[in-house]
CSV table of C-alpha atoms and ligand atoms in Angstrom, one decimal:
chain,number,residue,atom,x,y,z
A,12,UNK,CA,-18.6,79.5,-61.4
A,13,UNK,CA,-19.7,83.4,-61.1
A,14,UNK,CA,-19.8,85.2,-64.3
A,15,UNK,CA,-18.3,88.5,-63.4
A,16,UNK,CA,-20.4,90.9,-65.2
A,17,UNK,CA,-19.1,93.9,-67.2
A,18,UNK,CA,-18.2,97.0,-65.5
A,19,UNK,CA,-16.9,99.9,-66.5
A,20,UNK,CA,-13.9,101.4,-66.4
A,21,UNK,CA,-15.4,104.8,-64.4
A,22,UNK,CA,-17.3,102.1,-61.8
A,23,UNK,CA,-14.2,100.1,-61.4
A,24,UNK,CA,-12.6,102.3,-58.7
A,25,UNK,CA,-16.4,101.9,-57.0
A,26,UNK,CA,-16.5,98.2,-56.9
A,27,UNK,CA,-13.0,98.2,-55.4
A,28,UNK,CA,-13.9,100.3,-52.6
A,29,UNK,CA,-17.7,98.6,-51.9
A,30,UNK,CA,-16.2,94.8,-52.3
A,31,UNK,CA,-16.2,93.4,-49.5
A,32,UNK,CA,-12.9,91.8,-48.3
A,33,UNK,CA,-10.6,90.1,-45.4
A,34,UNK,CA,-7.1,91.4,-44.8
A,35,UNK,CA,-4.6,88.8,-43.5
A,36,UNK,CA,-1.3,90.6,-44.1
A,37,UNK,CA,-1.7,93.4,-41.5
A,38,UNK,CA,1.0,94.0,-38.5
A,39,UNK,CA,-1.4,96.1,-35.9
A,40,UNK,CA,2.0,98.1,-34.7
A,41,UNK,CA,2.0,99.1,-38.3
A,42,UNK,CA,-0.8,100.9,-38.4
A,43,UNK,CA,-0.1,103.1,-35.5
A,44,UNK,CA,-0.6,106.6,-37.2
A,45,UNK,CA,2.4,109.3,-35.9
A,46,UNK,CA,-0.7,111.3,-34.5
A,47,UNK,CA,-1.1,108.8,-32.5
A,48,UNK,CA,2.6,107.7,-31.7
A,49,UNK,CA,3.0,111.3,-30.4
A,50,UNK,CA,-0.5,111.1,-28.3
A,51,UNK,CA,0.3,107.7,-26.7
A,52,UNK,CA,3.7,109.3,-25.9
A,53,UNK,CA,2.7,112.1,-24.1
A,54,UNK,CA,0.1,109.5,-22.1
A,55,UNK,CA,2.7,107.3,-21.3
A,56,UNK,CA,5.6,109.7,-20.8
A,57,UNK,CA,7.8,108.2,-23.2
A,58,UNK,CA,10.2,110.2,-25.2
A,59,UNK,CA,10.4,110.4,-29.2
A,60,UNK,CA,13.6,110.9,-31.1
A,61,UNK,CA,11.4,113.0,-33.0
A,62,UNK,CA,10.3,116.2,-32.2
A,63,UNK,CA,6.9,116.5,-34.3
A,64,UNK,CA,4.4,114.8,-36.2
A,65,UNK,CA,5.6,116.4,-39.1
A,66,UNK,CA,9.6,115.1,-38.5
A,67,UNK,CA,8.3,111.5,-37.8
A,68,UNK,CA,6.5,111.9,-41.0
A,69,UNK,CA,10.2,112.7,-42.7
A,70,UNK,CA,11.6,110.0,-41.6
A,71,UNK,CA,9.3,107.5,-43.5
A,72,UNK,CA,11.8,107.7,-46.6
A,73,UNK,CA,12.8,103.6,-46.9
A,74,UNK,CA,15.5,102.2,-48.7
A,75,UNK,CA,15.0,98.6,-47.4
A,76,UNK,CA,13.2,96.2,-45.2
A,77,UNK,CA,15.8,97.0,-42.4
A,78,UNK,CA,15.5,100.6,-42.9
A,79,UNK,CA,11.8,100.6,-41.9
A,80,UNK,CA,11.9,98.1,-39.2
A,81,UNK,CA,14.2,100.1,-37.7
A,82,UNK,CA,11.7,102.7,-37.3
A,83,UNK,CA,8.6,100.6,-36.6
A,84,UNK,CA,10.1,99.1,-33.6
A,85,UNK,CA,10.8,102.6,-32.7
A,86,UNK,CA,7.1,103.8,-32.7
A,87,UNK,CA,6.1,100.9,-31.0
A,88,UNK,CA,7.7,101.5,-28.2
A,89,UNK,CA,5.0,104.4,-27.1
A,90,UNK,CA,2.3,100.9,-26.0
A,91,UNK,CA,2.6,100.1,-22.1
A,92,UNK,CA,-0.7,99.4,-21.1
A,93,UNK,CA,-3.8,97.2,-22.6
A,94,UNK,CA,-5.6,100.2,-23.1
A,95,UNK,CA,-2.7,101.6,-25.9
A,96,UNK,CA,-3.1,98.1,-27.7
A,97,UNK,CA,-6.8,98.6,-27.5
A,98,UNK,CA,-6.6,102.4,-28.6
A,99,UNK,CA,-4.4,101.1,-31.9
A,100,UNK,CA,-6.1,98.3,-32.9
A,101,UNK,CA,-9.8,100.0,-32.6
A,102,UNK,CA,-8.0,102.5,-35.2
A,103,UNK,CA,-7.6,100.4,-37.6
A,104,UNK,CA,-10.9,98.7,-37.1
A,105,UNK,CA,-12.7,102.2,-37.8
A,106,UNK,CA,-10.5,102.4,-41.2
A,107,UNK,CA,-11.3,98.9,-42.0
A,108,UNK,CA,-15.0,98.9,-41.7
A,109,UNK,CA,-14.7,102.0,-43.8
A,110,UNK,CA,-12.4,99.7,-46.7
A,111,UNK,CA,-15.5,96.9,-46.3
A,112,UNK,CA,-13.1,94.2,-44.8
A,113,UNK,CA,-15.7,92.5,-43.3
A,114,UNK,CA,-12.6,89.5,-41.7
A,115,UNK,CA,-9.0,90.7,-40.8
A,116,UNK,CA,-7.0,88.6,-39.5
A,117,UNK,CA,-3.9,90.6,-37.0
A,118,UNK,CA,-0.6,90.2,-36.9
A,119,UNK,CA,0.8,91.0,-33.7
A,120,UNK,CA,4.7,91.3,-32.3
A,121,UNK,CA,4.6,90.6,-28.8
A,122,UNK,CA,8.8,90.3,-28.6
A,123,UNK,CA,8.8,93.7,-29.2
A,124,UNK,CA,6.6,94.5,-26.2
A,125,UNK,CA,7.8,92.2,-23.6
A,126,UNK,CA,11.5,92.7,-24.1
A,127,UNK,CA,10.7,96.6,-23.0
A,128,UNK,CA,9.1,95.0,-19.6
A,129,UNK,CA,5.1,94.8,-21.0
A,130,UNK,CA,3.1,91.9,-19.6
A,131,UNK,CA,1.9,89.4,-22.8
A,132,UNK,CA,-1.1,90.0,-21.0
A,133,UNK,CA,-1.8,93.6,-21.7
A,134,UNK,CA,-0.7,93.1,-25.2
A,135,UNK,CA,-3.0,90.2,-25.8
A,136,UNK,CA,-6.4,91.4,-24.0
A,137,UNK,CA,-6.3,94.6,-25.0
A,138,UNK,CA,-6.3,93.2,-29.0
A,139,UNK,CA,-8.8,90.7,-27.4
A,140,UNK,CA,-11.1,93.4,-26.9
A,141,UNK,CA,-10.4,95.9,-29.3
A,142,UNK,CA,-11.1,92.1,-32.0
A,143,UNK,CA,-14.7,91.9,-29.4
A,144,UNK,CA,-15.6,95.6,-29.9
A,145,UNK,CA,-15.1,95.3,-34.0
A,146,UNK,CA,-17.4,93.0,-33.9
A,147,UNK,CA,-20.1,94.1,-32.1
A,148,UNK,CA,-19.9,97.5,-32.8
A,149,UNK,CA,-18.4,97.8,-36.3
A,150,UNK,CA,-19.2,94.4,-37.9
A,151,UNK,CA,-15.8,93.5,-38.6
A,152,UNK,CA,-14.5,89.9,-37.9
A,153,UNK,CA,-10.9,89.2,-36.1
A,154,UNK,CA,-8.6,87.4,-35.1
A,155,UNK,CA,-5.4,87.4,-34.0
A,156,UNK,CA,-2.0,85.9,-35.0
A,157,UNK,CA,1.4,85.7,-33.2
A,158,UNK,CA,3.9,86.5,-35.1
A,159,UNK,CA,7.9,85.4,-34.0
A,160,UNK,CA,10.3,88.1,-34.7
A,161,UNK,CA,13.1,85.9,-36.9
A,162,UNK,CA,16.0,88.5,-36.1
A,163,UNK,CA,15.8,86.8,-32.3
A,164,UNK,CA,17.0,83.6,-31.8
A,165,UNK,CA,14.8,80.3,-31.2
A,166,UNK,CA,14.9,80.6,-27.2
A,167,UNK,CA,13.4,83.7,-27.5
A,168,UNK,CA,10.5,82.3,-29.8
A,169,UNK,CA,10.6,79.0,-27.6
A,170,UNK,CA,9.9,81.4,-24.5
A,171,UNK,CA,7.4,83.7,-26.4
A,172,UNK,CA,5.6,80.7,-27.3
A,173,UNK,CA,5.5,79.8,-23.0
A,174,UNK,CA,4.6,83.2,-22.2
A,175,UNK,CA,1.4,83.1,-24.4
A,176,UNK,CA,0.1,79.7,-23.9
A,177,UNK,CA,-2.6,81.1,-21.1
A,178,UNK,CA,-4.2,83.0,-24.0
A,179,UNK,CA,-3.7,80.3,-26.5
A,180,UNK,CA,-7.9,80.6,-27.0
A,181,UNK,CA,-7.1,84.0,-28.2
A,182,UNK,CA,-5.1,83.8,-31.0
A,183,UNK,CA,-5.6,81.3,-33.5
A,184,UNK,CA,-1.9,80.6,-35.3
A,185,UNK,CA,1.7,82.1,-35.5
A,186,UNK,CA,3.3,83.9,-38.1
A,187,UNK,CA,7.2,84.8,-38.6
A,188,UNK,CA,8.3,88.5,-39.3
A,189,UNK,CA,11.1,90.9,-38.8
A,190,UNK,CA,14.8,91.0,-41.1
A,191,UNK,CA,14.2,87.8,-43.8
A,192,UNK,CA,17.9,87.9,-45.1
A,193,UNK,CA,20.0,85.8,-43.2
A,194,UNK,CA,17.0,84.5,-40.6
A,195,UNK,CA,16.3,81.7,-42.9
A,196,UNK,CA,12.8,79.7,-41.7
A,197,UNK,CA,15.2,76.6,-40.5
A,198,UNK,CA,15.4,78.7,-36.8
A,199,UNK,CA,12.6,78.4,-36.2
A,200,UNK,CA,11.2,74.6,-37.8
A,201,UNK,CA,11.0,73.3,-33.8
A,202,UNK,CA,9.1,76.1,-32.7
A,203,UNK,CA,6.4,75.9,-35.5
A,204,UNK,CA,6.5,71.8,-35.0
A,205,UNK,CA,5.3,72.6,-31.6
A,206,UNK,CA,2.8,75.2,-32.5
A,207,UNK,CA,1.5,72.4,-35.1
A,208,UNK,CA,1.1,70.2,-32.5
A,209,UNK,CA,-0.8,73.1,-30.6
A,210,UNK,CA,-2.9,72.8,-33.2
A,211,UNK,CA,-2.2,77.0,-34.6
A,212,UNK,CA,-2.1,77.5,-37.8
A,213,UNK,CA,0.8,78.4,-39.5
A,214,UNK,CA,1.9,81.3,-41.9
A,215,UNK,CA,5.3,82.8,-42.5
A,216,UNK,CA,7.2,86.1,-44.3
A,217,UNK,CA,9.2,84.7,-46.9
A,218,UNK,CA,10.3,85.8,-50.3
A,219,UNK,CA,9.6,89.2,-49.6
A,220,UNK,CA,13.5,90.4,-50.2
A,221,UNK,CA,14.6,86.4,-49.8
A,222,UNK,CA,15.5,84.2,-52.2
A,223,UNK,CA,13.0,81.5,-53.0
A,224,UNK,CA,14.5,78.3,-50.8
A,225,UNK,CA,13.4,81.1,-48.1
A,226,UNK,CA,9.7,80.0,-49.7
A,227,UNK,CA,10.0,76.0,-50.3
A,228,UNK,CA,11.8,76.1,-46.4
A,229,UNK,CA,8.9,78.2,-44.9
A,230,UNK,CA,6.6,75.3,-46.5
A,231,UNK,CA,8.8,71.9,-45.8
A,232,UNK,CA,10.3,73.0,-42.6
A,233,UNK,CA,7.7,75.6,-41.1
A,234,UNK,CA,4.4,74.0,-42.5
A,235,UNK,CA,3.1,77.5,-43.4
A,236,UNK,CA,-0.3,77.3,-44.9
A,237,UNK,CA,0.2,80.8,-46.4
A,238,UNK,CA,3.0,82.6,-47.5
A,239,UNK,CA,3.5,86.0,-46.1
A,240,UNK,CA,4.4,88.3,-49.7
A,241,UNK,CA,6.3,85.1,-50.9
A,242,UNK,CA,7.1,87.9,-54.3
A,243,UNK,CA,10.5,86.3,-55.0
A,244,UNK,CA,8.7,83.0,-56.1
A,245,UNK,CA,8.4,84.1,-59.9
A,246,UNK,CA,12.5,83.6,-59.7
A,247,UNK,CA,11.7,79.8,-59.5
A,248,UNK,CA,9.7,77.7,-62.0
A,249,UNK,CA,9.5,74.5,-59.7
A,250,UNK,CA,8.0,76.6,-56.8
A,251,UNK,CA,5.3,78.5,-59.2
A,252,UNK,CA,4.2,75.2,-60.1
A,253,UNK,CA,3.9,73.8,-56.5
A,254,UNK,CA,2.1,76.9,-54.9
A,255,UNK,CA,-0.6,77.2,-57.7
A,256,UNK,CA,-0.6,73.1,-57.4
A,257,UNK,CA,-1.5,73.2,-53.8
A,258,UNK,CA,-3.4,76.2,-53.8
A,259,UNK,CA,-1.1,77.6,-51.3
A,260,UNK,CA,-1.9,81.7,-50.9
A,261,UNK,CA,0.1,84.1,-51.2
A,262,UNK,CA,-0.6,87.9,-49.4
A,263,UNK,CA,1.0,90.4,-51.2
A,264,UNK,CA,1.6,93.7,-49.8
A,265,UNK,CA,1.9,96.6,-53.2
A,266,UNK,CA,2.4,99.3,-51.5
A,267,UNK,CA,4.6,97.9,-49.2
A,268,UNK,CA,6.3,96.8,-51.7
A,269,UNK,CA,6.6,100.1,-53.5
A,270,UNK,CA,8.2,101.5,-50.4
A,271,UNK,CA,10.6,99.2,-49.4
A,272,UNK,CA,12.3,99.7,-52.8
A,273,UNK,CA,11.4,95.4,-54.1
A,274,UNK,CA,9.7,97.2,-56.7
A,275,UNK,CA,10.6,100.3,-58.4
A,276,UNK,CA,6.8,101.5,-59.0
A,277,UNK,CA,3.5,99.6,-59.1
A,278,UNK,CA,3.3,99.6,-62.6
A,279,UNK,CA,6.1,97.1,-62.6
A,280,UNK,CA,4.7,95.2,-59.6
A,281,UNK,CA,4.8,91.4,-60.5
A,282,UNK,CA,1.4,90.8,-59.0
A,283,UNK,CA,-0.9,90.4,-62.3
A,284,UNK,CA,1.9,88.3,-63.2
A,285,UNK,CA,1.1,85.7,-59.9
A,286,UNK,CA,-2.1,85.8,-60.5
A,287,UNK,CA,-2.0,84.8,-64.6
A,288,UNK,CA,0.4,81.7,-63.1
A,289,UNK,CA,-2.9,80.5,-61.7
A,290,UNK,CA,-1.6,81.4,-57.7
A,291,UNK,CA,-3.5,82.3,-54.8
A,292,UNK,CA,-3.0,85.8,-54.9
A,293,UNK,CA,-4.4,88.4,-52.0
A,294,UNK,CA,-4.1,91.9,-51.5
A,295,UNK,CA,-3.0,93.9,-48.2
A,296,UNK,CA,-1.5,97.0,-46.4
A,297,UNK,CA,1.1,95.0,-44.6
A,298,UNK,CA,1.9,98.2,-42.1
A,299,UNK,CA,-0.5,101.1,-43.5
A,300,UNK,CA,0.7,103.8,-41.2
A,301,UNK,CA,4.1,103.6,-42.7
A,302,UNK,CA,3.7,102.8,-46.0
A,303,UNK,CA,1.0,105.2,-47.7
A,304,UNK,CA,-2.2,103.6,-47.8
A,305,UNK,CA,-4.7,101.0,-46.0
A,306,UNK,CA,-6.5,98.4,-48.2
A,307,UNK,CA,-8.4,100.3,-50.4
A,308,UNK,CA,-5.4,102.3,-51.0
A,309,UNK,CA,-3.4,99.1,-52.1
A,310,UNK,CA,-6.4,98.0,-54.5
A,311,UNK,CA,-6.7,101.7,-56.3
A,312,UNK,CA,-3.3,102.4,-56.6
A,313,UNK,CA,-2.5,98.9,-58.3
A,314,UNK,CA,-5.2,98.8,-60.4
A,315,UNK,CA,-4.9,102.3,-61.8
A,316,UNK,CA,-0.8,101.3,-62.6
A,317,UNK,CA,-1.6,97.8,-63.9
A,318,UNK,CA,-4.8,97.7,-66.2
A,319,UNK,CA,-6.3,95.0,-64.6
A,320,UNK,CA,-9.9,95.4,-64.0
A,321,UNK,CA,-13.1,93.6,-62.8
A,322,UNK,CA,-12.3,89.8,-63.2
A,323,UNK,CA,-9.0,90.4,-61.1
A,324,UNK,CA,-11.0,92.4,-58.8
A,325,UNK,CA,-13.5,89.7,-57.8
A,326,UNK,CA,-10.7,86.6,-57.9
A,327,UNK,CA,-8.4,89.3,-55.4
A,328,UNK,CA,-11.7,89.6,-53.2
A,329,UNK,CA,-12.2,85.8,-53.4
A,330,UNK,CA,-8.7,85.1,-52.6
A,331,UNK,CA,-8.9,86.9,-49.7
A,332,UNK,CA,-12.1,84.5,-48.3
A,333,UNK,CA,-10.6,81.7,-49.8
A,334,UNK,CA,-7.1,81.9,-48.2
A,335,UNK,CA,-8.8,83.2,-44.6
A,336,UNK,CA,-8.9,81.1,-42.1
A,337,UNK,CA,-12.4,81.2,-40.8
A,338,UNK,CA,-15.4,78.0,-41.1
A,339,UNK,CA,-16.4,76.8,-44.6
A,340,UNK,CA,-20.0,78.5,-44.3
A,341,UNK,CA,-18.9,81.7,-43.2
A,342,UNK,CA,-16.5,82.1,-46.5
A,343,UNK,CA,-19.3,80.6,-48.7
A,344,UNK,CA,-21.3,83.9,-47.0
A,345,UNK,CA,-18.9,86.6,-47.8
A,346,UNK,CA,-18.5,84.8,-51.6
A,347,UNK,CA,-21.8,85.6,-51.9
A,348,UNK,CA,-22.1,88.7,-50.5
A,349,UNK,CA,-19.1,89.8,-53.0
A,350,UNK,CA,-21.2,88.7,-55.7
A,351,UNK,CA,-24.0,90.3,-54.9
A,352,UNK,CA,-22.0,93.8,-55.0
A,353,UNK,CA,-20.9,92.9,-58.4
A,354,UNK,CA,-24.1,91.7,-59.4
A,355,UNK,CA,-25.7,95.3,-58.4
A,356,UNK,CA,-22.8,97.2,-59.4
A,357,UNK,CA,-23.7,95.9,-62.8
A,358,UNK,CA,-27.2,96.4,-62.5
A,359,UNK,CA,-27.4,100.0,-61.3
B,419,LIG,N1,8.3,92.2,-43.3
B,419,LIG,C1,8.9,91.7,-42.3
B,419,LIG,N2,8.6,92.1,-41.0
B,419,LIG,C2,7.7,93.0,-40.9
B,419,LIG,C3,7.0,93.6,-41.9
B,419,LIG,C4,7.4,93.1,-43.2
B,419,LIG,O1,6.8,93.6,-44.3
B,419,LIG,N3,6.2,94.5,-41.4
B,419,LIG,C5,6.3,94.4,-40.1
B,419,LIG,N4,7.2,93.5,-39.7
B,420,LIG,ZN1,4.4,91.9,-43.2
């Protein structure tokens, strides 16, 4: 075990910047920046029930899940081409290498692209290469994961799933996202069946503004191997029991959380709670652009409101290693590397 040395309470906000981290809770359409909505606009002559930067800006006042998506899918709809997914997801690579996320793993919606006429192939290279370029140039690790939108019905997942199988080397699982209420994980247990057989991995949204069968389903029925927020599990004993049991991770999304009205403020954010229960408990930005703040963000802002301090901070960043999915050896090298900040931290 690593003895997390003492730091102090004016180096904490340092150590939570200079750790290094993965994000696995990030939508790339999410962090699509209105600068860049209106630039991509104007590019591909698309129009904007907006008229400015500043009006789009406005309109990012959320009462619920709904209420955003609603406006996501909206700014999405500026990306034709491959080079648009490439342009937004080297972006976020720039802001990420800046946070130290040295592994992110992508969620991307390609429903949301195809139904407005975009080949799955634009969508999926141009992330391919924008997850290449990261690397070489920026040092950051990535991969990709499909995500199903659960507001669509299974055929529509069932044909997504068709549609992507000549790139099935370039993402490496599936994920379900969109509207949780009343899109319960059961629509979509024979899809994920057959991605399990596919041999993806699996994650899922659930308990994010769902009740807590919306968790146990996502894991009996779906297979997930994370769950995606999964917030709503403190409501139920038996499930706080099995997740910490089986180690199953959890990536929470504060400020997300914050604006999507789950939580009234981050002070009263249940997330030291989770992590005191003994669970698997990661931080992310979810869909930065639109909700105030990318990683480092999330990790100042929560641990100014909640007191916690360097212990949390190192099992977060571990969490986030520990709950990637990525080869044994290359989390045992970013566990060390995490320590070794902490260890100098400590020493300077
Ligand atoms: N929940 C569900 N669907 C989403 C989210 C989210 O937080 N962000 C983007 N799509
Ligand atoms: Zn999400």
């Amino acid at each position: 075990m690593f003895q997390v040395p003492r730091v102090s309470a004016d180096q904490l906000p340092s150590l939570l910047r200079r750790m290094p981290k993965a994000e696995l809770h990030l939508h790339i359409e999410g962090t699509l920046e209105p600068e860049l909505i209106f630039a991509l606009a104007r590019r591909n002559g698309v129009s904007l029930p907006y008229a400015s930067v500043e009006e789009l800006r406005q309109a990012y006042a959320f009462s619920n899940l709904q209420s955003f998506l609603d406006i996501y899918y909206a700014g999405a709809s500026v990306l034709l081409r491959e080079q648009d997914f490439y342009d937004m997801a080297m972006a976020y690579f720039e802001r990420a290498a800046v946070d130290h996320i040295v592994h992110a793993e992508l969620f991307f919606d390609p429903q949301t692209h195809t139904e407005r006429g975009v080949p799955i192939a634009s969508v999926i290279e141009g992330l391919h290469r924008a997850c290449d370029d990261a690397r070489s140039k920026l040092g950051v690790d990535a991969t990709l994961i499909l995500c199903f939108l659960r507001h669509l019905s299974e055929e529509s997942a069932f044909a997504t799933l068709e549609q992507a199988l000549p790139y099935r080397h370039r993402f490496i699982g599936v994920g379900l996202d969109s509207s949780e209420v009343g899109n319960p994980p059961e629509k979509f247990a024979r899809v994920f069946a057959r991605c399990r057989e596919l041999g993806l991995h699996r994650v899922a949204h659930a308990g994010e503004e769902g009740p807590p069968r919306y968790i146990w389903d996502a894991l009996d029925l779906l297979g997930a191997e994370r769950i995606d927020h999964g917030v709503q599990a403190v409501h139920d004993a038996a499930l706080m029991q099995r997740l910490a049991a089986e180690r199953i991770p959890l990536t929470v999304c504060p400020l997300s959380n914050v604006r999507l009205c789950v939580f009234p403020d981050l002070s009263q954010h249940n997330l030291p709670r989770l992590l005191e229960a003994g669970l698997v408990v990661t931080v992310n930005s979810d869909d930065p652009a639109y909700f105030g703040g990318y990683l480092n963000e999330n990790f100042l802002q929560l641990f100014a409101a909640t007191g916690m301090g360097a212990q949390e901070a190192y099992t977060l960043a571990a969490n986030s290693f520990a709950a990637s999915f990525v080869a044994p050896a290359t989390r045992q090298a970013w566990v060390l590397e995490l320590q070794g900040t902490f260890s100098d931290l400590a020493a300077a």
